[in-house]
Short mmCIF file of C-alpha atoms in Angstrom, two decimals:
data_model
loop_
_atom_site.label_atom_id
_atom_site.label_comp_id
_atom_site.label_asym_id
_atom_site.label_seq_id
_atom_site.Cartn_x
_atom_site.Cartn_y
_atom_site.Cartn_z
CA MET E 73 47.11 19.04 -44.92
CA ARG E 74 49.82 21.17 -43.36
CA LEU E 75 49.64 20.56 -39.62
CA ALA E 76 51.83 22.45 -37.15
CA THR E 77 52.40 22.67 -33.44
CA TRP E 78 53.88 25.63 -31.59
CA ASN E 79 54.41 26.55 -27.97
CA VAL E 80 53.97 30.31 -28.41
CA ASN E 81 54.68 31.31 -24.78
CA SER E 82 51.73 33.77 -24.62
CA ILE E 83 49.35 34.18 -27.55
CA ARG E 84 48.42 37.73 -26.59
CA SER E 85 52.05 38.82 -26.80
CA ARG E 86 52.69 36.99 -30.07
CA GLN E 87 49.40 37.02 -31.97
CA ASP E 88 50.76 39.24 -34.75
CA ARG E 89 53.75 36.98 -35.23
CA VAL E 90 51.65 33.79 -35.17
CA LEU E 91 49.08 35.08 -37.65
CA ALA E 92 51.75 36.32 -40.06
CA TRP E 93 53.46 32.94 -39.84
CA LEU E 94 50.23 31.04 -40.53
CA ASP E 95 49.77 33.01 -43.72
CA ARG E 96 53.41 32.75 -44.79
CA GLN E 97 53.60 28.99 -44.20
CA ASP E 98 50.11 28.20 -45.55
CA ILE E 99 49.17 26.23 -42.44
CA ASP E 100 45.84 24.39 -42.34
CA VAL E 101 45.82 23.41 -38.65
CA LEU E 102 47.90 24.82 -35.81
CA ALA E 103 48.01 23.31 -32.34
CA ILE E 104 49.08 25.96 -29.83
CA GLN E 105 50.47 25.52 -26.33
CA GLU E 106 51.12 27.93 -23.47
CA THR E 107 48.55 30.48 -24.56
CA LYS E 108 48.74 31.87 -21.02
CA CYS E 109 45.27 33.36 -21.03
CA ARG E 110 41.66 32.67 -20.12
CA ASP E 111 39.14 31.85 -22.83
CA ASP E 112 37.73 35.39 -22.72
CA GLN E 113 41.22 36.80 -23.36
CA PHE E 114 42.06 34.75 -26.45
CA PRO E 115 42.14 36.79 -29.71
CA PHE E 116 39.44 34.76 -31.47
CA GLU E 117 38.43 37.62 -33.75
CA ARG E 118 41.93 38.03 -35.17
CA PHE E 119 42.06 34.35 -36.11
CA SER E 120 38.55 34.43 -37.54
CA GLU E 121 39.52 37.33 -39.77
CA ALA E 122 42.39 35.21 -41.04
CA GLY E 123 40.01 32.33 -41.87
CA TYR E 124 40.58 30.10 -38.85
CA GLU E 125 38.12 28.59 -36.40
CA VAL E 126 39.62 28.26 -32.94
CA ALA E 127 38.97 26.05 -29.93
CA HIS E 128 40.75 27.10 -26.75
CA VAL E 129 40.89 26.15 -23.11
CA GLY E 130 42.64 28.43 -20.66
CA LEU E 131 41.84 28.92 -16.99
CA ASN E 132 44.36 31.58 -15.92
CA GLN E 133 47.81 32.91 -16.78
CA TRP E 134 49.27 29.39 -16.71
CA ASN E 135 49.28 26.74 -19.44
CA GLY E 136 46.44 26.99 -22.00
CA VAL E 137 46.07 25.08 -25.28
CA ALA E 138 44.30 25.81 -28.54
CA ILE E 139 43.63 24.46 -32.02
CA ALA E 140 43.22 26.82 -34.98
CA SER E 141 41.86 25.26 -38.17
CA ARG E 142 40.76 26.42 -41.60
CA VAL E 143 39.62 22.91 -42.61
CA GLY E 144 36.90 22.39 -40.02
CA LEU E 145 36.76 22.16 -36.26
CA ASP E 146 34.42 19.50 -34.94
CA GLU E 147 33.96 17.28 -31.89
CA VAL E 148 35.92 19.55 -29.60
CA GLU E 149 36.97 17.80 -26.39
CA ILE E 150 38.62 19.39 -23.37
CA GLY E 151 40.99 16.94 -21.74
CA PHE E 152 41.39 13.23 -22.41
CA PRO E 153 39.77 10.47 -20.31
CA GLY E 154 41.61 9.90 -17.05
CA GLN E 155 43.71 13.05 -17.34
CA PRO E 156 45.03 13.76 -13.84
CA GLY E 157 45.12 17.18 -12.24
CA PHE E 158 47.57 18.99 -10.04
CA ASP E 159 46.78 21.33 -7.17
CA ARG E 160 49.09 24.34 -7.45
CA ASP E 161 48.19 25.38 -3.90
CA ALA E 162 49.03 21.99 -2.42
CA ALA E 163 52.04 20.96 -4.43
CA ASP E 164 52.21 17.49 -2.95
CA THR E 165 48.66 16.58 -3.92
CA LEU E 166 47.44 14.97 -7.10
CA ILE E 167 43.79 15.70 -7.67
CA PRO E 168 41.48 13.64 -9.89
CA SER E 169 39.59 14.72 -12.98
CA PRO E 170 37.62 16.80 -13.73
CA THR E 171 39.70 19.35 -11.78
CA VAL E 172 42.52 19.48 -14.33
CA GLU E 173 44.87 22.04 -15.79
CA ALA E 174 44.39 23.43 -19.32
CA ARG E 175 46.85 21.05 -20.98
CA ALA E 176 44.93 18.95 -23.52
CA LEU E 177 42.42 19.81 -26.23
CA GLY E 178 41.12 17.61 -29.04
CA ALA E 179 39.23 18.43 -32.24
CA THR E 180 38.58 16.84 -35.61
CA CYS E 181 40.01 18.93 -38.45
CA GLY E 182 39.60 17.84 -42.06
CA GLY E 183 39.23 14.19 -41.05
CA VAL E 184 42.18 14.20 -38.64
CA ARG E 185 41.72 13.95 -34.90
CA VAL E 186 44.19 16.51 -33.54
CA TRP E 187 45.23 16.74 -29.90
CA SER E 188 47.07 19.85 -28.74
CA LEU E 189 49.10 18.74 -25.70
CA TYR E 190 51.17 20.61 -23.15
CA VAL E 191 52.80 17.90 -21.04
CA PRO E 192 53.68 18.94 -17.47
CA ASN E 193 57.28 20.09 -16.98
CA GLY E 194 58.15 17.93 -13.98
CA ARG E 195 60.38 20.60 -12.38
CA THR E 196 62.85 18.29 -10.63
CA LEU E 197 63.15 14.53 -10.14
CA THR E 198 62.10 14.87 -6.50
CA ASP E 199 59.23 17.32 -7.00
CA PRO E 200 55.60 16.06 -6.84
CA HIS E 201 55.18 17.65 -10.26
CA TYR E 202 57.46 14.94 -11.66
CA GLU E 203 55.14 12.16 -10.45
CA TYR E 204 52.25 14.17 -11.85
CA LYS E 205 54.03 14.31 -15.21
CA LEU E 206 54.50 10.54 -15.30
CA ALA E 207 50.87 9.94 -14.27
CA TRP E 208 49.72 12.39 -16.95
CA LEU E 209 51.70 10.59 -19.66
CA ALA E 210 50.47 7.18 -18.50
CA ALA E 211 46.87 8.34 -18.72
CA LEU E 212 47.48 9.75 -22.20
CA ARG E 213 49.03 6.48 -23.31
CA ASP E 214 46.02 4.51 -22.02
CA SER E 215 43.57 6.81 -23.80
CA ALA E 216 45.55 6.73 -27.05
CA ALA E 217 45.70 2.92 -26.93
CA ARG E 218 41.92 2.76 -26.55
CA TRP E 219 41.44 5.15 -29.48
CA LEU E 220 43.59 2.98 -31.75
CA ALA E 221 41.93 -0.22 -30.56
CA ALA E 222 38.50 1.24 -31.27
CA ASP E 223 39.48 2.33 -34.79
CA PRO E 224 42.87 1.17 -36.12
CA GLN E 225 42.33 3.24 -39.29
CA ALA E 226 41.68 6.49 -37.45
CA LYS E 227 43.90 9.39 -38.44
CA THR E 228 45.04 10.82 -35.10
CA ALA E 229 47.79 13.31 -34.29
CA LEU E 230 49.16 13.78 -30.78
CA VAL E 231 51.06 17.03 -31.06
CA GLY E 232 52.56 19.65 -28.81
CA ASP E 233 55.20 20.41 -26.22
CA TRP E 234 56.06 17.07 -24.61
CA ASN E 235 58.77 18.41 -22.28
CA ILE E 236 60.81 15.28 -23.01
CA ALA E 237 63.98 14.77 -25.06
CA PRO E 238 63.51 11.09 -25.96
CA THR E 239 67.16 10.37 -26.85
CA ASP E 240 70.56 11.91 -26.25
CA ASP E 241 70.48 13.20 -29.84
CA ASP E 242 67.55 15.40 -28.78
CA VAL E 243 69.53 17.53 -26.32
CA TRP E 244 72.68 19.53 -26.92
CA SER E 245 74.49 18.28 -23.81
CA PRO E 246 73.33 15.01 -22.22
CA GLU E 247 76.01 15.46 -19.58
CA LEU E 248 74.68 18.85 -18.50
CA PHE E 249 71.16 17.48 -18.12
CA ALA E 250 72.10 14.32 -16.27
CA GLY E 251 70.00 14.03 -13.13
CA ARG E 252 67.39 16.50 -14.39
CA THR E 253 63.92 16.28 -15.84
CA HIS E 254 63.22 15.96 -19.57
CA VAL E 255 65.92 13.31 -20.03
CA SER E 256 65.30 10.91 -17.13
CA GLN E 257 64.68 7.27 -18.03
CA PRO E 258 61.11 7.16 -16.64
CA GLU E 259 60.16 10.14 -18.81
CA ARG E 260 61.80 8.63 -21.86
CA ASP E 261 60.08 5.32 -21.15
CA ALA E 262 56.72 7.12 -20.94
CA PHE E 263 57.33 8.70 -24.35
CA THR E 264 58.44 5.39 -25.82
CA ALA E 265 55.32 3.71 -24.44
CA ILE E 266 53.21 5.95 -26.67
CA THR E 267 55.26 5.12 -29.76
CA GLN E 268 55.08 1.42 -28.91
CA ILE E 269 51.31 1.41 -29.21
CA GLY E 270 51.64 2.67 -32.78
CA PHE E 271 52.25 6.42 -32.82
CA THR E 272 55.18 7.64 -34.95
CA ASP E 273 57.44 10.65 -34.58
CA VAL E 274 56.91 11.77 -38.18
CA MET E 275 59.66 14.40 -38.25
CA ARG E 276 62.65 12.20 -37.43
CA PRO E 277 62.98 10.53 -40.87
CA PHE E 278 63.17 13.97 -42.48
CA ALA E 279 65.56 15.45 -39.89
CA PRO E 280 67.87 12.69 -38.58
CA GLY E 281 70.77 12.92 -36.18
CA PRO E 282 71.74 15.38 -33.44
CA GLY E 283 71.43 19.15 -33.63
CA VAL E 284 67.75 19.29 -34.62
CA TYR E 285 66.03 21.20 -31.84
CA THR E 286 62.69 22.88 -31.19
CA TYR E 287 63.45 24.73 -27.94
CA TRP E 288 66.25 27.02 -26.81
CA ASP E 289 66.29 28.66 -23.38
CA TYR E 290 66.29 32.45 -23.39
CA THR E 291 69.32 32.55 -21.08
CA GLN E 292 73.06 32.16 -21.76
CA LEU E 293 72.76 32.74 -25.51
CA ARG E 294 71.46 29.20 -25.98
CA PHE E 295 69.94 29.89 -29.41
CA PRO E 296 72.94 31.45 -31.19
CA ARG E 297 75.13 28.78 -29.61
CA LYS E 298 72.81 26.09 -31.00
CA GLU E 299 72.29 24.70 -27.51
CA GLY E 300 68.75 23.42 -27.64
CA MET E 301 66.43 20.49 -27.09
CA ARG E 302 63.94 18.66 -29.28
CA ILE E 303 60.86 18.47 -27.07
CA ASP E 304 58.01 19.38 -29.50
CA PHE E 305 56.56 16.56 -31.57
CA VAL E 306 53.96 15.44 -34.06
CA LEU E 307 53.13 11.82 -33.22
CA ALA E 308 50.85 10.25 -35.84
CA SER E 309 48.71 7.11 -35.73
CA PRO E 310 49.58 4.42 -38.31
CA ALA E 311 46.94 5.52 -40.80
CA LEU E 312 48.05 9.14 -40.59
CA ALA E 313 51.79 8.41 -40.53
CA ALA E 314 51.40 6.49 -43.80
CA THR E 315 50.44 9.76 -45.51
CA VAL E 316 53.28 12.03 -44.32
CA VAL E 317 55.35 13.58 -47.11
CA ASP E 318 57.45 16.15 -45.24
CA ALA E 319 58.17 17.41 -41.73
CA GLY E 320 60.58 19.76 -40.03
CA VAL E 321 61.26 22.64 -37.66
CA ASP E 322 60.92 26.28 -38.72
CA ARG E 323 64.00 27.45 -36.86
CA GLU E 324 63.66 30.96 -38.31
CA GLU E 325 60.72 31.64 -35.99
CA ARG E 326 63.02 31.43 -32.98
CA LYS E 327 64.90 34.46 -34.29
CA GLY E 328 64.25 38.15 -33.82
CA LYS E 329 62.64 40.35 -31.24
CA GLY E 330 59.70 38.91 -29.35
CA ALA E 331 60.25 35.29 -30.38
CA SER E 332 58.93 32.39 -28.35
CA ASP E 333 61.56 30.10 -26.85
CA HIS E 334 60.09 27.33 -29.02
CA ALA E 335 60.04 27.02 -32.82
CA PRO E 336 57.06 25.55 -34.68
CA VAL E 337 57.10 21.99 -36.00
CA ILE E 338 55.35 21.41 -39.32
CA ALA E 339 54.18 18.12 -40.85
CA GLU E 340 52.57 17.74 -44.27
CA PHE E 341 50.18 14.92 -45.09
CA THR E 342 48.53 13.82 -48.33
CA LEU E 343 45.05 12.97 -47.12
#
């Protein structure tokens, strides 16, 4: 199985590019983030014509996640248990489920439980959105721990835009980002907490060291200057991680007119 994740930064703007890439890279399952559309606006027909079933959740022009699969799409689940919400109109208020943003979608594809995740940004270290981000990650960790406890042999992939650079090697300038989100210790601890329960960053063994990024800001020529961050991940449960044979970033998809500010991450498994 070739599994990929990609923050496309608007599926309606980039559907041609995404569909061409799926064909060119022979992708079986694609987790998509930041679709930026409602369900009735998603180009389901285009994906169907290409041989993919799609599950999508999008409430407005913000966020939105999807899973496109050509190897089955079963047991679709919107949101994970305990996923917190955030009231955009009352920025200092956390609101409980089920009033949640479109940031998590699960489905079983070819025997693998895939979760497409768009972790909250956090904004600044003093913004309520930062506390929301940490609460969101804690709830995800608790759910993922229960899933593994219930079935240690389950093949589960937590994939998407995590909005966290877990180590200094994952950001081009740790000094520049000091005191900002994405690199703060509580965020890094929240990411580590998920790996500590058994989920593995499957790409790192195939792409070690600094300079391997998945995101480059549109401003200040960040991409040609190679000034990026690694914030998109495929985290695999033990049973799934044992089957990985290759993983990497398709940096070419960050190039050219109309590119997303993220590049897709691909992982290949021998199931």
